[in-house]
Coordinates of C-alpha atoms in Angstrom, one line a residue:
M1 CA 22.4 32.0 -17.5
R2 CA 19.2 34.0 -18.0
I3 CA 18.6 35.2 -21.6
Q4 CA 17.5 38.9 -21.7
T5 CA 14.6 39.6 -24.2
P6 CA 12.9 42.9 -25.0
H7 CA 9.4 43.4 -23.8
P8 CA 7.2 42.7 -26.8
A9 CA 4.3 45.1 -26.5
G10 CA 1.1 44.0 -28.3
D11 CA 2.7 41.3 -30.5
P12 CA 1.3 37.8 -29.9
R13 CA 4.0 36.0 -31.9
A14 CA 6.7 37.9 -30.0
W15 CA 5.0 36.9 -26.7
L16 CA 5.1 33.3 -27.9
L17 CA 8.8 33.5 -28.8
R18 CA 9.6 35.0 -25.4
A19 CA 7.5 32.4 -23.6
R20 CA 9.6 29.6 -25.3
V21 CA 12.7 31.2 -23.9
H22 CA 11.1 31.1 -20.4
L23 CA 10.2 27.5 -21.0
Q24 CA 13.8 26.6 -21.9
Q25 CA 14.9 28.3 -18.6
G26 CA 12.3 26.6 -16.5
R27 CA 10.5 29.9 -15.7
W28 CA 7.1 28.3 -15.9
R29 CA 5.0 31.2 -14.5
D30 CA 6.7 33.8 -16.7
A31 CA 6.1 31.5 -19.7
A32 CA 2.4 31.0 -18.7
A33 CA 1.9 34.7 -18.4
D34 CA 3.2 35.4 -21.9
L35 CA 1.3 32.5 -23.3
E36 CA -2.0 33.6 -21.8
R37 CA -1.5 37.0 -23.4
T38 CA -0.8 35.2 -26.7
V39 CA -3.9 33.0 -26.7
G40 CA -6.0 35.9 -25.5
A41 CA -5.1 37.8 -28.6
Q42 CA -5.0 34.8 -31.1
T43 CA -7.3 32.2 -29.8
R44 CA -6.7 29.7 -32.6
L45 CA -2.9 29.6 -32.3
A46 CA -2.4 25.9 -31.6
P47 CA 1.3 26.0 -30.7
A48 CA 0.7 28.6 -28.1
W49 CA -2.0 26.5 -26.4
A50 CA 0.3 23.5 -26.5
A51 CA 3.1 25.5 -24.9
L52 CA 0.7 26.9 -22.3
A53 CA -0.3 23.3 -21.4
T54 CA 3.3 22.4 -20.7
A55 CA 3.9 25.6 -18.6
R56 CA 0.8 24.9 -16.5
Y57 CA 1.7 21.3 -16.1
R58 CA 5.1 22.3 -14.8
M59 CA 3.5 24.8 -12.4
G60 CA 1.3 22.0 -11.0
D61 CA -1.9 23.5 -12.5
L62 CA -3.1 20.2 -13.9
A63 CA -6.7 21.4 -14.6
G64 CA -5.3 24.4 -16.5
S65 CA -2.9 22.2 -18.4
V66 CA -5.8 19.9 -19.5
E67 CA -7.8 22.9 -20.7
A68 CA -4.9 24.3 -22.8
A69 CA -3.9 20.9 -24.2
R70 CA -7.5 20.2 -25.2
R71 CA -7.6 23.4 -27.2
A72 CA -4.3 22.7 -28.9
A73 CA -5.4 19.1 -29.8
E74 CA -8.7 20.3 -31.2
L75 CA -7.1 23.0 -33.3
D76 CA -4.3 20.7 -34.5
P77 CA -5.3 17.0 -34.5
D78 CA -1.9 16.1 -35.8
D79 CA -0.3 17.5 -32.6
L80 CA 0.0 14.2 -30.7
G81 CA 2.0 15.9 -27.9
A82 CA -0.9 18.1 -26.9
A83 CA -3.3 15.2 -26.6
L84 CA -0.7 13.3 -24.6
Q85 CA -0.1 16.3 -22.3
A86 CA -3.8 16.6 -21.5
G87 CA -4.1 12.9 -20.9
M88 CA -1.1 12.8 -18.6
S89 CA -2.6 15.6 -16.5
L90 CA -5.9 13.8 -16.3
L91 CA -4.1 10.6 -15.2
K92 CA -2.4 12.6 -12.4
M93 CA -5.8 13.7 -11.3
N94 CA -7.0 10.1 -11.4
R95 CA -9.5 10.8 -14.3
A96 CA -8.4 7.9 -16.4
Q97 CA -11.7 7.6 -18.4
E98 CA -11.4 11.2 -19.6
A99 CA -7.7 10.6 -20.4
L100 CA -8.6 7.8 -22.8
Q101 CA -11.0 10.2 -24.6
V102 CA -8.4 12.9 -24.8
F103 CA -5.7 10.6 -26.1
D104 CA -8.0 10.0 -29.1
L105 CA -8.3 13.7 -30.1
C106 CA -5.3 13.3 -32.4
T107 CA -5.6 11.7 -35.8
P108 CA -5.2 7.9 -36.1
Q109 CA -2.1 8.5 -38.3
A110 CA -0.4 10.5 -35.6
R111 CA -1.0 8.0 -32.8
E112 CA -0.7 4.6 -34.5
T113 CA 3.1 4.6 -34.6
S114 CA 3.7 6.5 -31.3
A115 CA 5.1 4.4 -28.5
P116 CA 4.2 7.1 -25.9
Y117 CA 0.6 7.1 -27.1
H118 CA 0.2 3.4 -26.5
L119 CA 2.1 3.6 -23.2
Y120 CA -0.1 6.3 -21.7
R121 CA -3.2 4.6 -23.1
G122 CA -2.2 1.4 -21.4
E123 CA -1.6 3.2 -18.1
A124 CA -5.1 4.7 -18.3
E125 CA -6.6 1.3 -19.1
L126 CA -4.7 -0.2 -16.2
A127 CA -6.0 2.5 -13.9
L128 CA -9.5 1.5 -14.9
G129 CA -8.9 -2.2 -14.3
L130 CA -9.0 -3.0 -18.0
H131 CA -6.1 -5.5 -17.7
R132 CA -6.5 -7.2 -21.1
E133 CA -6.8 -3.9 -23.0
A134 CA -3.8 -2.4 -21.0
T135 CA -1.7 -5.4 -21.9
R136 CA -2.5 -5.1 -25.6
S137 CA -1.7 -1.4 -25.6
L138 CA 1.6 -1.9 -23.7
L139 CA 2.7 -4.7 -26.0
R140 CA 2.1 -2.4 -28.9
A141 CA 4.3 0.3 -27.2
A142 CA 7.0 -2.3 -26.5
A143 CA 7.0 -3.3 -30.2
L144 CA 7.5 0.3 -31.2
A145 CA 10.1 1.1 -28.5
P146 CA 11.8 -2.2 -27.4
A147 CA 14.5 -0.4 -25.4
D148 CA 12.2 1.7 -23.2
A149 CA 12.3 0.3 -19.7
D150 CA 9.2 2.3 -18.6
I151 CA 7.1 0.4 -21.0
Y152 CA 8.1 -2.9 -19.6
L153 CA 7.6 -1.6 -16.1
S154 CA 4.0 -0.7 -16.9
L155 CA 3.5 -4.0 -18.8
G156 CA 4.7 -5.8 -15.7
Y157 CA 2.1 -3.9 -13.6
A158 CA -0.7 -4.9 -16.0
L159 CA 0.3 -8.6 -16.0
R160 CA 0.6 -8.8 -12.2
A161 CA -2.8 -7.0 -11.9
A162 CA -4.2 -9.8 -14.0
G163 CA -2.7 -12.4 -11.8
M164 CA 0.0 -13.4 -14.3
H165 CA 2.9 -13.1 -11.9
A166 CA 5.3 -15.4 -13.7
E167 CA 4.9 -13.4 -16.9
A168 CA 5.1 -10.1 -15.0
A169 CA 8.5 -11.2 -13.5
E170 CA 9.8 -11.6 -17.0
C171 CA 8.8 -8.0 -17.8
F172 CA 10.6 -6.8 -14.7
R173 CA 13.7 -8.8 -15.7
T174 CA 13.7 -6.8 -18.9
V175 CA 13.5 -3.6 -16.9
V176 CA 16.7 -4.5 -15.0
A177 CA 18.4 -5.7 -18.1
L178 CA 17.8 -2.2 -19.5
K179 CA 18.4 -0.4 -16.2
P180 CA 20.6 -2.5 -13.9
D181 CA 20.2 -0.1 -11.0
S182 CA 16.4 -0.1 -11.1
V183 CA 15.4 -0.8 -7.6
I184 CA 11.7 -1.2 -8.5
G185 CA 12.6 -3.6 -11.3
H186 CA 14.7 -5.8 -9.0
A187 CA 12.0 -5.6 -6.3
F188 CA 9.2 -6.8 -8.5
V189 CA 11.2 -9.6 -10.1
A190 CA 11.6 -11.0 -6.6
H191 CA 8.0 -10.2 -5.6
D192 CA 6.3 -11.8 -8.6
H193 CA 8.5 -14.9 -8.3
Q194 CA 7.2 -15.1 -4.8
Y195 CA 3.6 -14.8 -5.9
A196 CA 4.3 -17.7 -8.4
A197 CA 6.2 -19.7 -5.7
H198 CA 9.2 -19.7 -8.1
W199 CA 12.0 -20.0 -5.6
A200 CA 15.0 -21.1 -7.5
P201 CA 16.2 -17.5 -8.2
L202 CA 15.3 -16.1 -4.7
Q203 CA 18.8 -15.8 -3.4
D204 CA 20.1 -14.1 -6.5
N205 CA 17.0 -11.9 -6.6
M206 CA 17.5 -10.8 -3.0
Q207 CA 21.2 -10.1 -3.5
R208 CA 20.6 -7.9 -6.5
L209 CA 17.7 -6.1 -4.9
L210 CA 19.7 -5.3 -1.7
Q211 CA 22.7 -4.2 -3.7
A212 CA 20.4 -1.9 -5.8
I213 CA 19.0 -0.4 -2.6
E214 CA 22.4 0.2 -1.2
R215 CA 23.6 1.9 -4.4
T216 CA 20.5 4.1 -4.4
D217 CA 20.9 5.1 -0.8
A218 CA 24.6 5.8 -1.1
A219 CA 24.0 8.0 -4.2
G220 CA 21.2 9.9 -2.5
L221 CA 19.1 9.5 -5.6
A222 CA 15.4 10.4 -5.5
T223 CA 14.3 7.2 -7.2
F224 CA 11.2 5.1 -6.5
T225 CA 11.7 1.8 -4.7
A226 CA 9.2 -0.7 -3.4
P227 CA 9.5 -1.1 0.4
F228 CA 6.3 -3.2 0.4
V229 CA 8.2 -6.0 -1.5
L230 CA 10.8 -6.2 1.2
V231 CA 8.0 -6.9 3.8
G232 CA 7.5 -10.5 2.4
L233 CA 11.2 -11.2 1.9
P234 CA 14.1 -11.9 4.3
H235 CA 15.7 -8.5 5.0
T236 CA 17.2 -6.4 7.7
P237 CA 15.4 -3.4 9.2
R238 CA 18.4 -1.3 8.0
H239 CA 17.6 -2.2 4.4
M240 CA 13.9 -1.4 4.9
L241 CA 14.9 2.1 6.2
M242 CA 17.2 2.7 3.2
A243 CA 14.5 1.6 0.7
A244 CA 11.8 3.7 2.4
R245 CA 14.0 6.8 2.5
A246 CA 14.6 6.5 -1.3
S247 CA 10.9 6.2 -1.9
A248 CA 10.1 9.2 0.3
R249 CA 12.7 11.3 -1.5
F250 CA 11.0 10.4 -4.8
S251 CA 7.6 11.4 -3.3
A252 CA 8.8 14.7 -2.0
A253 CA 10.8 15.8 -5.1
G254 CA 9.9 19.3 -6.1
V255 CA 7.3 19.7 -3.2
T256 CA 7.1 22.9 -1.2
P257 CA 5.2 22.5 2.1
M258 CA 1.9 24.4 2.4
P259 CA 1.5 27.2 4.9
A260 CA -0.2 26.1 8.0
A261 CA -4.0 26.4 8.1
P262 CA -5.4 28.8 10.8
R263 CA -6.7 27.0 13.8
P264 CA -9.2 28.4 16.3
V265 CA -8.2 28.4 20.0
G266 CA -9.5 25.4 21.8
G267 CA -12.2 23.2 20.3
K268 CA -12.2 19.6 19.4
L269 CA -9.0 17.9 18.1
R270 CA -9.5 17.3 14.4
I271 CA -8.3 13.9 13.1
G272 CA -8.1 13.0 9.5
Y273 CA -7.6 9.5 8.0
L274 CA -6.4 9.1 4.4
S275 CA -7.0 5.9 2.5
S276 CA -8.3 4.2 -0.6
D277 CA -9.8 1.4 1.4
F278 CA -13.0 2.9 3.0
H279 CA -15.1 0.1 1.5
H280 CA -15.3 -3.7 1.9
H281 CA -11.6 -4.0 2.7
A282 CA -9.5 -5.3 5.5
T283 CA -8.6 -1.8 6.7
S284 CA -12.2 -0.8 7.2
M285 CA -13.1 -4.2 8.7
L286 CA -10.5 -3.6 11.3
M287 CA -11.1 0.0 12.3
V288 CA -14.8 0.7 11.7
E289 CA -15.9 -0.1 15.3
V290 CA -13.0 2.0 16.7
L291 CA -14.4 4.9 14.8
E292 CA -17.9 4.2 16.0
Q293 CA -16.5 4.2 19.6
R294 CA -14.8 7.6 19.2
D295 CA -15.5 10.4 21.7
P296 CA -17.4 13.0 19.6
S297 CA -17.3 15.5 22.4
A298 CA -13.5 15.8 22.1
F299 CA -12.6 14.6 18.6
D300 CA -13.8 15.6 15.1
V301 CA -13.0 12.9 12.6
T302 CA -12.8 13.2 8.8
L303 CA -12.2 10.3 6.3
F304 CA -10.4 11.3 3.1
S305 CA -11.3 8.6 0.6
H306 CA -9.5 8.1 -2.7
G307 CA -10.9 4.7 -3.4
R308 CA -14.0 3.3 -5.0
D309 CA -17.5 3.4 -3.6
D310 CA -18.6 -0.3 -3.7
G311 CA -22.0 0.5 -2.1
S312 CA -21.3 -2.1 0.6
P313 CA -22.8 -1.9 4.2
L314 CA -19.2 -1.5 5.4
R315 CA -18.7 1.6 3.3
A316 CA -22.0 3.0 4.8
R317 CA -20.8 2.1 8.3
M318 CA -17.5 3.9 7.7
A319 CA -19.2 7.0 6.4
A320 CA -21.6 7.1 9.4
A321 CA -18.7 6.6 11.9
C322 CA -17.2 10.1 11.3
E323 CA -18.2 13.7 11.2
R324 CA -17.5 14.0 7.4
F325 CA -16.5 11.8 4.5
V326 CA -14.6 13.5 1.7
D327 CA -14.3 11.8 -1.7
L328 CA -11.0 12.6 -3.3
R329 CA -11.0 10.0 -6.1
E330 CA -10.5 12.6 -8.9
C331 CA -7.7 14.6 -7.2
S332 CA -4.0 14.8 -7.8
L333 CA -1.6 14.5 -4.9
V334 CA -1.4 18.3 -4.4
Q335 CA -5.2 18.6 -4.7
T336 CA -5.5 15.9 -2.1
A337 CA -3.1 17.8 0.2
Q338 CA -5.1 21.0 -0.4
A339 CA -8.4 19.4 0.4
I340 CA -7.0 18.1 3.7
R341 CA -5.6 21.5 4.6
D342 CA -8.9 23.1 3.7
Q343 CA -10.5 21.0 6.4
G344 CA -8.1 22.3 9.1
I345 CA -7.0 18.9 10.2
D346 CA -4.7 18.8 13.3
I347 CA -3.5 15.2 13.0
L348 CA -3.5 13.5 9.7
V349 CA -3.0 9.7 9.7
D350 CA -2.1 7.9 6.5
L351 CA -3.5 4.3 6.4
K352 CA -1.7 3.1 3.2
G353 CA 2.0 3.7 3.4
Y354 CA 3.8 1.8 0.6
T355 CA 0.8 -0.4 -0.4
G356 CA -1.3 -0.3 -3.6
N357 CA -3.1 2.9 -4.6
T358 CA -1.3 4.9 -1.9
R359 CA -1.4 8.7 -1.8
M360 CA 1.0 8.9 1.1
G361 CA 3.0 11.4 -1.1
A362 CA 0.3 14.0 -0.4
L363 CA 1.7 14.3 3.1
A364 CA 4.9 15.7 1.6
W365 CA 3.0 19.1 1.3
R366 CA 2.5 19.1 5.0
P367 CA -1.3 19.6 4.9
A368 CA -1.5 19.0 8.7
P369 CA 0.8 20.1 11.5
V370 CA 1.1 16.6 12.9
Q371 CA 1.3 13.6 10.5
A372 CA 1.4 9.9 11.3
S373 CA 1.5 6.5 9.7
W374 CA -0.7 3.6 11.0
L375 CA -2.1 0.2 10.1
G376 CA -1.6 -0.1 6.4
F377 CA 2.1 -0.6 6.1
P378 CA 4.2 -2.6 8.6
G379 CA 7.4 -0.6 8.7
T380 CA 8.9 2.9 8.4
T381 CA 8.0 5.3 5.7
G382 CA 11.5 6.8 5.6
A383 CA 9.8 10.3 5.3
D384 CA 10.9 13.2 7.4
W385 CA 7.4 14.7 6.8
I386 CA 5.7 12.0 8.7
D387 CA 6.2 12.5 12.5
Y388 CA 5.0 9.3 14.1
V389 CA 4.5 5.6 13.3
I390 CA 1.8 4.2 15.5
G391 CA 2.7 0.8 16.9
D392 CA 2.9 -1.0 20.2
P393 CA 5.6 -2.4 22.5
T394 CA 5.9 -5.6 20.5
V395 CA 5.8 -4.5 16.8
T396 CA 7.7 -1.2 17.5
P397 CA 9.8 -1.6 20.6
L398 CA 11.6 1.7 21.4
A399 CA 14.9 -0.2 21.1
H400 CA 14.2 -0.4 17.3
G401 CA 13.9 3.4 17.1
D402 CA 17.1 3.7 14.9
Y403 CA 15.3 1.8 12.1
Y404 CA 12.4 4.3 11.9
S405 CA 12.6 7.8 10.3
E406 CA 9.5 8.6 12.4
K407 CA 9.2 8.7 16.2
I408 CA 7.5 5.6 17.6
A409 CA 4.1 6.2 19.2
Q410 CA 3.1 3.1 21.1
L411 CA -0.4 1.9 21.9
P412 CA -0.4 0.0 25.2
V413 CA -1.4 -3.4 24.0
C414 CA -1.7 -4.0 20.2
Y415 CA -1.5 -1.6 17.3
Q416 CA -4.2 -3.5 15.4
P417 CA -7.9 -2.6 16.1
N418 CA -10.7 -5.1 15.6
D419 CA -14.5 -5.1 15.1
R420 CA -16.4 -7.0 17.6
C421 CA -19.5 -6.8 15.4
R422 CA -17.9 -8.9 12.6
P423 CA -20.3 -11.6 11.5
I424 CA -19.4 -15.2 11.1
A425 CA -21.5 -17.2 8.7
G426 CA -24.0 -19.5 10.4
A427 CA -22.5 -22.7 9.3
A428 CA -19.4 -23.7 7.3
G429 CA -20.7 -27.1 6.5
R430 CA -18.7 -30.3 6.7
R431 CA -15.0 -30.5 5.9
A432 CA -15.9 -32.5 2.8
D433 CA -17.7 -29.4 1.5
W434 CA -14.3 -27.7 1.3
G435 CA -12.4 -30.6 -0.1
L436 CA -10.9 -31.6 3.3
P437 CA -10.6 -35.1 4.6
E438 CA -12.9 -35.5 7.6
D439 CA -10.3 -37.4 9.7
A440 CA -7.3 -35.3 8.8
L441 CA -5.3 -32.9 11.0
V442 CA -5.7 -29.6 9.1
L443 CA -2.8 -27.2 9.3
A444 CA -4.1 -23.9 7.9
S445 CA -2.2 -21.1 6.2
F446 CA -4.6 -18.4 5.1
N447 CA -1.7 -16.0 4.2
Q448 CA -1.0 -15.1 0.6
V449 CA 1.5 -17.3 -1.3
Y450 CA 4.0 -14.4 -1.6
K451 CA 4.6 -14.6 2.2
I452 CA 6.0 -18.2 1.9
V453 CA 9.8 -18.4 1.6
P454 CA 11.7 -21.7 0.9
D455 CA 13.3 -21.9 4.4
W456 CA 9.9 -21.6 6.0
F457 CA 8.4 -24.2 3.7
D458 CA 11.1 -26.5 4.9
L459 CA 9.6 -26.3 8.3
W460 CA 6.1 -26.9 7.0
A461 CA 7.3 -30.0 5.1
R462 CA 8.9 -31.2 8.3
L463 CA 5.6 -30.8 10.1
L464 CA 3.9 -32.8 7.4
R465 CA 6.5 -35.6 7.6
E466 CA 6.2 -35.8 11.4
L467 CA 2.4 -35.7 11.3
P468 CA 1.4 -38.3 8.6
Q469 CA -2.3 -37.6 9.2
A470 CA -1.9 -33.9 8.5
V471 CA -2.8 -31.8 5.4
L472 CA -1.7 -28.2 4.5
W473 CA -4.7 -26.0 3.8
Q474 CA -3.3 -23.0 1.8
L475 CA -5.1 -19.9 0.7
A476 CA -5.6 -19.9 -3.1
G477 CA -3.0 -18.2 -5.3
S478 CA -2.5 -18.7 -9.1
D479 CA -2.5 -22.1 -10.8
T480 CA 1.2 -21.7 -11.4
A481 CA 1.8 -21.1 -7.7
H482 CA -0.2 -24.2 -6.7
A483 CA 1.8 -26.3 -9.2
N484 CA 5.1 -24.9 -7.9
L485 CA 4.1 -25.5 -4.2
R486 CA 3.2 -29.1 -5.0
H487 CA 6.5 -29.5 -6.8
E488 CA 8.3 -28.1 -3.8
L489 CA 6.5 -30.5 -1.4
A490 CA 7.5 -33.5 -3.5
G491 CA 11.1 -32.3 -3.5
R492 CA 10.9 -32.3 0.3
G493 CA 9.6 -35.9 0.5
V494 CA 5.9 -35.1 1.0
D495 CA 3.0 -36.3 -1.1
P496 CA 2.0 -33.2 -3.1
A497 CA -1.7 -34.3 -2.8
R498 CA -1.5 -33.2 0.9
L499 CA -1.6 -29.6 -0.2
L500 CA -5.2 -28.5 -0.4
I501 CA -6.4 -25.1 -1.6
A502 CA -8.8 -22.8 0.2
P503 CA -10.6 -20.7 -2.4
Q504 CA -11.2 -16.9 -1.9
V505 CA -14.6 -16.4 -0.3
A506 CA -16.5 -13.7 1.5
A507 CA -15.3 -12.6 4.9
D508 CA -18.1 -14.2 6.9
A509 CA -17.8 -17.5 5.1
H510 CA -14.0 -17.5 5.7
L511 CA -14.4 -17.0 9.4
A512 CA -16.8 -19.9 9.5
R513 CA -14.6 -22.3 7.6
A514 CA -11.6 -21.4 9.7
K515 CA -13.3 -23.3 12.5
L516 CA -12.8 -26.5 10.4
A517 CA -9.0 -26.3 10.7
D518 CA -7.0 -27.5 13.7
V519 CA -4.0 -25.2 13.8
F520 CA -3.1 -21.9 12.0
I521 CA 0.6 -22.1 11.2
D522 CA 1.8 -18.5 10.6
T523 CA 4.3 -17.4 8.0
F524 CA 7.7 -15.8 8.5
P525 CA 9.4 -13.3 8.1
C526 CA 6.1 -11.7 7.2
N527 CA 3.4 -12.9 9.6
G528 CA -0.3 -12.8 9.0
H529 CA -1.9 -9.6 10.0
T530 CA -5.7 -9.5 9.5
T531 CA -5.5 -13.2 8.7
V532 CA -4.2 -14.0 12.2
S533 CA -6.7 -11.8 14.0
D534 CA -9.4 -13.4 11.9
A535 CA -8.2 -16.9 13.0
L536 CA -8.2 -15.8 16.7
W537 CA -11.7 -14.3 16.3
A538 CA -12.9 -17.6 14.8
G539 CA -11.4 -19.6 17.7
L540 CA -8.6 -21.2 15.7
P541 CA -5.3 -21.7 17.7
V542 CA -2.3 -19.9 16.1
V543 CA 1.4 -20.6 16.3
T544 CA 3.7 -17.8 15.2
R545 CA 7.4 -16.8 15.1
C546 CA 8.8 -13.4 16.1
G547 CA 11.7 -11.7 14.3
E548 CA 13.3 -8.3 14.1
S549 CA 11.1 -6.5 11.5
F550 CA 7.7 -5.0 12.2
A551 CA 6.0 -7.5 9.8
S552 CA 7.6 -10.4 11.6
R553 CA 6.3 -9.3 15.0
V554 CA 2.6 -8.8 14.2
G555 CA 1.6 -12.4 15.1
A556 CA 3.3 -12.0 18.5
S557 CA 1.5 -8.7 19.2
L558 CA -1.9 -10.3 18.4
L559 CA -1.3 -13.4 20.4
R560 CA -0.1 -11.5 23.4
A561 CA -3.3 -9.3 23.2
V562 CA -5.4 -12.5 23.8
D563 CA -3.1 -13.8 26.5
L564 CA -1.6 -16.5 24.4
G565 CA 2.0 -15.3 24.3
E566 CA 3.3 -18.8 25.0
W567 CA 2.5 -19.7 21.4
V568 CA 5.0 -17.2 20.1
A569 CA 8.4 -18.7 19.2
D570 CA 11.7 -16.8 19.0
D571 CA 13.4 -19.3 16.7
D572 CA 12.5 -21.9 14.1
E573 CA 12.8 -24.9 16.4
G574 CA 10.6 -23.3 18.9
Y575 CA 8.0 -22.7 16.2
V576 CA 8.1 -26.4 15.1
Q577 CA 7.9 -27.7 18.6
R578 CA 4.9 -25.5 19.5
A579 CA 3.1 -26.6 16.3
L580 CA 3.8 -30.3 17.0
R581 CA 2.6 -29.9 20.5
L582 CA -0.7 -28.5 19.5
A583 CA -1.1 -30.9 16.6
R584 CA -0.7 -33.9 18.8
D585 CA -2.9 -32.8 21.7
P586 CA -6.6 -32.5 20.8
G587 CA -7.4 -31.7 24.4
L588 CA -5.0 -28.7 24.4
R589 CA -6.5 -27.4 21.2
A590 CA -10.0 -27.6 22.8
E591 CA -8.7 -25.6 25.8
L592 CA -7.3 -22.9 23.5
R593 CA -10.6 -22.8 21.5
A594 CA -12.5 -22.3 24.8
H595 CA -10.0 -19.6 25.8
L596 CA -10.5 -17.8 22.5
A597 CA -14.3 -18.0 22.9
R598 CA -13.9 -16.1 26.2
A599 CA -11.4 -13.7 24.7
R600 CA -14.0 -12.4 22.2
N601 CA -15.7 -10.6 25.1
A602 CA -12.8 -10.1 27.5
A603 CA -9.4 -9.7 25.6
P604 CA -7.9 -6.3 24.8
L605 CA -7.5 -7.3 21.2
F606 CA -11.3 -7.3 20.6
D607 CA -12.2 -4.4 23.0
S608 CA -12.9 -1.6 20.5
R609 CA -14.0 0.9 23.2
R610 CA -10.7 0.5 25.1
F611 CA -8.8 0.8 21.8
A612 CA -10.5 4.0 20.9
R613 CA -9.7 5.6 24.3
D614 CA -6.1 4.5 24.0
L615 CA -5.7 5.8 20.5
E616 CA -7.3 9.2 21.4
A617 CA -5.0 9.5 24.4
L618 CA -2.0 8.9 22.1
Y619 CA -3.3 11.7 19.8
Q620 CA -3.7 14.0 22.7
R621 CA 0.0 13.4 23.7
M622 CA 1.1 14.1 20.1
W623 CA -0.9 17.3 20.0
Q624 CA 0.3 18.5 23.4
R625 CA 3.9 18.4 22.2
H626 CA 3.0 20.3 19.1
E627 CA 1.1 22.9 21.0
A628 CA 4.0 23.3 23.4
G629 CA 6.3 23.9 20.4
L630 CA 8.2 20.7 21.0
K631 CA 9.5 18.4 18.4
P632 CA 8.1 14.9 18.1
Q633 CA 9.6 12.3 20.4
H634 CA 9.1 8.6 21.0
L635 CA 5.9 8.1 23.0
A636 CA 6.2 4.9 25.1
A637 CA 3.0 3.0 26.0
L638 CA 1.5 4.3 29.2
A639 CA 0.9 2.0 32.1
G640 CA -2.7 1.7 33.2
A641 CA -4.2 2.7 29.9
A642 CA -7.9 2.9 29.3
S643 CA -9.9 -0.2 30.1

């Protein structure tokens, strides 16, 4: 019920009292109007500035909230709440360094025993990549408020960012002990155990996670989940859709779509790409040449970047491969959406989905009339404000449409672009330079450790038992993961010394060393993505397994795009038999290497010009439906696409 108050003419303290009533009622704009009158009349009234900071924050005016909170903190250094309010607003605008400075406007006495101070400080330090400092701050917060699940959630993030996955899993276990229905807590317990190759609790972790997802979906709660975690774990497409829907509800909570931007009649189709990875990153490595091959006479391309500028040649290539490059690092979600709308984008493509540093939530404001998800996340977004997911007939068959909130838009061959200009280092050296036996059969797995599940490791152990001359060359993880993998090998009757570690190296060196392996054995249910296309580009034969989820069908899509579909298995036994066949036949491996050498110039997977024309044709089909006033629908791959 609304409380009626008399209009206080000319009385700043009466304005303040009425504003507090508005705040209690959630009438943020009315409160802000009265508070602005108050501070206009009495500029040194700290409580009014603090209340104004809250009102503006609730209105979404983060910059205004920071200004008001700074004034309150400067006027009353003992008012910790004002400093925290300013810092939180700055964090939402991705200005973590400024947030740290603002947090310290209050007196040491006020902040030392405040758990929220240490929590928010830790989150700012984490955003800056200061993992050790963040851990220290968050441990202090946990000591002051040991029953606060949010603190352990942030502490878990800090530990996993530092590569301490086993320790992070313990933090997330504390989260679910305090909040048993926390989907994100259950998700990251499972995920960090996978990073550490700690498999004993996997079944229990999965059961609890799926139950939490089902409870969240049934309750219709707008709670955050972690769909990306499901990608690397055994799951059904139904559970992925449920988890993604819950995440999308969280992202869109309280959001009102923006009015459509005016568009001139005719003209070029304006495409926008949103990502934090427009630097030396796999996303840019894959798509840069497609951007370079765009048709500038018909398409106007803008990159909206919210990631770091690493000064790399790849960053420069990306910036040069578009009409404009907009840096949004220091923008909130709504500011990101407004910047996109201001550019008059017709089709906005999010390249992150539910991966790290995402701003997919900016699309909830509907800054563009047509919005799509592509490349970064292998699955549905669950968001009714994203119209299309861009895939292909293998990763997103139309028969799987019920598992996507979006409409499926199929490219004719493969959803993944590639760069034919990727350099391969001149020489990888000898096998001994990489710690490999010169006479061994090298089975390579360059996928991250979290993609390995125990049932799949059983198959690898079987390969090693049947191929006594073979070694497993696994991409480096943590020391804990390496020790656990060796322990798991021993438990399966294989000498743990046959596990060899491939250190993290630069992309060109990795492509060169891949030539030293004999067979790339893919993971399942999450296949390699860029790692598989890298192997094919380097001429390394690949064996993969195809499943029901998007992530388990990527290897099949890539192999079919180089005309090697016979090396795609539909079941575990088929996978093992294909791997054994390749491993035992050096002549066959040589034939496949020769085939892949020709594919670099002839196969659709590596034809960036063709890919650009096919992608542009797909955008035209999306836009034609929009222009005709038609709702999005599934767009099947067209026969006889660009060549």
